[in-house]
């Protein structure tokens, strides 16, 4: 079955072009980080806790993503309780957040392709196919978002009873995506068996605070 037939899109449609372009994310997924590093190394400080939906979330870990030797973004993982294994992260109920701080400008579709490709790498084929409607909705929301600039904060949040929400500088960019399996699949992009990078996965699962620098390098 062709990609256009599977996704129910006309050949050449914007959504099909977006989905077909996920192969471009390979450069983001395949390039290893130089080493496991806290975001504080680059002057990006994540608060030790956040209040979300009346619950305190704890910073589990932070790390830095690279493309070749270029720093792309930092990311912090917030959970209801500390966890040092992926299974312990996925088993927790309540709100959760991945908070990214951009270190250089980046097209939103780059993140969309990275997420889609990472979900595909870390899910079984039936699981991936079941998530196609949620991935479509993500693509539609991302198609209306502007380019992300250095120091912008991009958040992927799970809100109980609502679903997965994307935010730029803490402003929602669309309605919650209700599929309860979507956020765990997104977490696996960075924490699964085939993560974006192993060093970044390790940093998110074992936060070790570093001295805060005064500015981005």
PDB file of C-alpha atoms in Angstrom, residues 34-152:
ATOM      1  CA  UNK A  34      29.593  14.384  22.732  1.00  0.00           C
ATOM      2  CA  UNK A  35      28.944  13.267  26.310  1.00  0.00           C
ATOM      3  CA  UNK A  36      26.147  13.174  28.859  1.00  0.00           C
ATOM      4  CA  UNK A  37      25.905  16.759  30.053  1.00  0.00           C
ATOM      5  CA  UNK A  38      23.531  18.752  32.212  1.00  0.00           C
ATOM      6  CA  UNK A  39      21.803  21.701  30.578  1.00  0.00           C
ATOM      7  CA  UNK A  40      23.382  23.922  33.241  1.00  0.00           C
ATOM      8  CA  UNK A  41      26.705  23.451  31.475  1.00  0.00           C
ATOM      9  CA  UNK A  42      25.346  25.741  28.759  1.00  0.00           C
ATOM     10  CA  UNK A  43      23.733  28.271  31.073  1.00  0.00           C
ATOM     11  CA  UNK A  44      20.212  26.858  30.795  1.00  0.00           C
ATOM     12  CA  UNK A  45      18.802  26.411  34.278  1.00  0.00           C
ATOM     13  CA  UNK A  46      15.775  24.218  34.899  1.00  0.00           C
ATOM     14  CA  UNK A  47      13.809  24.774  38.085  1.00  0.00           C
ATOM     15  CA  UNK A  48      14.097  21.819  40.480  1.00  0.00           C
ATOM     16  CA  UNK A  49      10.297  21.510  40.568  1.00  0.00           C
ATOM     17  CA  UNK A  50       7.145  22.773  38.853  1.00  0.00           C
ATOM     18  CA  UNK A  51       3.538  23.074  39.976  1.00  0.00           C
ATOM     19  CA  UNK A  52       1.285  21.539  37.305  1.00  0.00           C
ATOM     20  CA  UNK A  53      -2.413  20.729  37.697  1.00  0.00           C
ATOM     21  CA  UNK A  54      -2.089  21.091  41.456  1.00  0.00           C
ATOM     22  CA  UNK A  55       0.767  18.592  41.601  1.00  0.00           C
ATOM     23  CA  UNK A  56       4.465  19.126  42.158  1.00  0.00           C
ATOM     24  CA  UNK A  57       6.655  17.739  39.395  1.00  0.00           C
ATOM     25  CA  UNK A  58      10.329  17.043  40.110  1.00  0.00           C
ATOM     26  CA  UNK A  59      13.170  17.597  37.663  1.00  0.00           C
ATOM     27  CA  UNK A  60      14.387  14.102  36.853  1.00  0.00           C
ATOM     28  CA  UNK A  61      17.305  15.090  34.629  1.00  0.00           C
ATOM     29  CA  UNK A  62      18.510  17.431  31.903  1.00  0.00           C
ATOM     30  CA  UNK A  63      20.656  16.948  28.832  1.00  0.00           C
ATOM     31  CA  UNK A  64      21.887  18.466  25.590  1.00  0.00           C
ATOM     32  CA  UNK A  65      21.236  17.334  22.011  1.00  0.00           C
ATOM     33  CA  UNK A  66      23.772  17.811  19.238  1.00  0.00           C
ATOM     34  CA  UNK A  67      23.901  17.566  15.472  1.00  0.00           C
ATOM     35  CA  UNK A  68      27.532  16.735  14.696  1.00  0.00           C
ATOM     36  CA  UNK A  69      29.251  19.176  17.128  1.00  0.00           C
ATOM     37  CA  UNK A  70      26.533  21.845  16.941  1.00  0.00           C
ATOM     38  CA  UNK A  71      24.400  22.208  20.064  1.00  0.00           C
ATOM     39  CA  UNK A  72      20.697  22.045  19.128  1.00  0.00           C
ATOM     40  CA  UNK A  73      18.675  22.170  22.337  1.00  0.00           C
ATOM     41  CA  UNK A  74      18.600  21.275  26.007  1.00  0.00           C
ATOM     42  CA  UNK A  75      15.796  19.218  27.468  1.00  0.00           C
ATOM     43  CA  UNK A  76      14.534  18.667  30.989  1.00  0.00           C
ATOM     44  CA  UNK A  77      12.262  15.840  32.120  1.00  0.00           C
ATOM     45  CA  UNK A  78       9.712  16.573  34.873  1.00  0.00           C
ATOM     46  CA  UNK A  79       7.903  13.743  36.656  1.00  0.00           C
ATOM     47  CA  UNK A  80       5.720  13.218  39.736  1.00  0.00           C
ATOM     48  CA  UNK A  81       8.579  11.186  41.280  1.00  0.00           C
ATOM     49  CA  UNK A  82      12.229  10.506  40.459  1.00  0.00           C
ATOM     50  CA  UNK A  83      12.898   7.514  38.210  1.00  0.00           C
ATOM     51  CA  UNK A  84      16.160   6.124  36.886  1.00  0.00           C
ATOM     52  CA  UNK A  85      14.746   3.532  34.489  1.00  0.00           C
ATOM     53  CA  UNK A  86      12.466   4.060  31.501  1.00  0.00           C
ATOM     54  CA  UNK A  87       9.904   1.618  32.901  1.00  0.00           C
ATOM     55  CA  UNK A  88       9.688   3.695  36.063  1.00  0.00           C
ATOM     56  CA  UNK A  89       9.014   6.835  34.025  1.00  0.00           C
ATOM     57  CA  UNK A  90       6.329   5.227  31.885  1.00  0.00           C
ATOM     58  CA  UNK A  91       4.525   3.647  34.841  1.00  0.00           C
ATOM     59  CA  UNK A  92       3.891   6.954  36.626  1.00  0.00           C
ATOM     60  CA  UNK A  93       0.442   8.505  36.610  1.00  0.00           C
ATOM     61  CA  UNK A  94      -0.208  12.226  36.681  1.00  0.00           C
ATOM     62  CA  UNK A  95       1.184  15.126  34.655  1.00  0.00           C
ATOM     63  CA  UNK A  96       4.602  14.939  33.013  1.00  0.00           C
ATOM     64  CA  UNK A  97       6.645  17.325  30.889  1.00  0.00           C
ATOM     65  CA  UNK A  98       9.534  17.434  28.484  1.00  0.00           C
ATOM     66  CA  UNK A  99      10.797  21.032  28.357  1.00  0.00           C
ATOM     67  CA  UNK A 100      13.174  22.006  25.563  1.00  0.00           C
ATOM     68  CA  UNK A 101      15.208  25.215  25.429  1.00  0.00           C
ATOM     69  CA  UNK A 102      16.541  25.924  21.941  1.00  0.00           C
ATOM     70  CA  UNK A 103      20.239  26.740  21.636  1.00  0.00           C
ATOM     71  CA  UNK A 104      19.884  27.733  17.974  1.00  0.00           C
ATOM     72  CA  UNK A 105      16.997  28.416  15.620  1.00  0.00           C
ATOM     73  CA  UNK A 106      15.190  25.341  14.351  1.00  0.00           C
ATOM     74  CA  UNK A 107      12.238  24.616  12.103  1.00  0.00           C
ATOM     75  CA  UNK A 108       9.270  23.146  13.955  1.00  0.00           C
ATOM     76  CA  UNK A 109       8.932  20.459  11.302  1.00  0.00           C
ATOM     77  CA  UNK A 110      12.423  19.208  12.246  1.00  0.00           C
ATOM     78  CA  UNK A 111      11.111  18.376  15.715  1.00  0.00           C
ATOM     79  CA  UNK A 112       7.993  16.849  14.190  1.00  0.00           C
ATOM     80  CA  UNK A 113      10.057  14.574  11.980  1.00  0.00           C
ATOM     81  CA  UNK A 114      12.352  13.638  14.854  1.00  0.00           C
ATOM     82  CA  UNK A 115       9.349  12.691  17.014  1.00  0.00           C
ATOM     83  CA  UNK A 116       7.663  10.704  14.249  1.00  0.00           C
ATOM     84  CA  UNK A 117      10.809   8.797  13.359  1.00  0.00           C
ATOM     85  CA  UNK A 118      11.616   8.175  17.025  1.00  0.00           C
ATOM     86  CA  UNK A 119       8.124   6.797  17.673  1.00  0.00           C
ATOM     87  CA  UNK A 120       8.496   4.484  14.687  1.00  0.00           C
ATOM     88  CA  UNK A 121      11.881   3.231  15.951  1.00  0.00           C
ATOM     89  CA  UNK A 122      10.598   2.519  19.462  1.00  0.00           C
ATOM     90  CA  UNK A 123       7.159   1.014  18.785  1.00  0.00           C
ATOM     91  CA  UNK A 124       5.978  -2.211  17.230  1.00  0.00           C
ATOM     92  CA  UNK A 125       4.365  -1.881  13.806  1.00  0.00           C
ATOM     93  CA  UNK A 126       0.814  -2.319  15.215  1.00  0.00           C
ATOM     94  CA  UNK A 127       1.523   0.283  17.910  1.00  0.00           C
ATOM     95  CA  UNK A 128       2.900   2.732  15.342  1.00  0.00           C
ATOM     96  CA  UNK A 129      -0.070   2.264  13.001  1.00  0.00           C
ATOM     97  CA  UNK A 130      -2.485   2.849  15.908  1.00  0.00           C
ATOM     98  CA  UNK A 131      -0.737   6.176  16.612  1.00  0.00           C
ATOM     99  CA  UNK A 132      -1.065   7.500  13.040  1.00  0.00           C
ATOM    100  CA  UNK A 133      -4.191   9.594  13.873  1.00  0.00           C
ATOM    101  CA  UNK A 134      -2.363  11.272  16.777  1.00  0.00           C
ATOM    102  CA  UNK A 135       0.737  11.815  14.613  1.00  0.00           C
ATOM    103  CA  UNK A 136      -1.467  13.428  11.947  1.00  0.00           C
ATOM    104  CA  UNK A 137      -2.923  15.803  14.519  1.00  0.00           C
ATOM    105  CA  UNK A 138       0.574  16.692  15.698  1.00  0.00           C
ATOM    106  CA  UNK A 139       1.594  17.394  12.099  1.00  0.00           C
ATOM    107  CA  UNK A 140      -1.438  19.619  11.558  1.00  0.00           C
ATOM    108  CA  UNK A 141      -0.629  21.622  14.701  1.00  0.00           C
ATOM    109  CA  UNK A 142       3.036  21.932  13.781  1.00  0.00           C
ATOM    110  CA  UNK A 143       2.143  23.162  10.282  1.00  0.00           C
ATOM    111  CA  UNK A 144       0.717  26.323  11.885  1.00  0.00           C
ATOM    112  CA  UNK A 145       3.667  26.974  14.185  1.00  0.00           C
ATOM    113  CA  UNK A 146       6.466  29.431  13.519  1.00  0.00           C
ATOM    114  CA  UNK A 147      10.163  28.726  13.459  1.00  0.00           C
ATOM    115  CA  UNK A 148      11.682  28.221  16.892  1.00  0.00           C
ATOM    116  CA  UNK A 149      14.442  30.651  17.826  1.00  0.00           C
ATOM    117  CA  UNK A 150      17.348  30.343  20.231  1.00  0.00           C
ATOM    118  CA  UNK A 151      16.138  30.492  23.873  1.00  0.00           C
ATOM    119  CA  UNK A 152      12.534  29.659  22.937  1.00  0.00           C
TER     120      UNK A 152
END
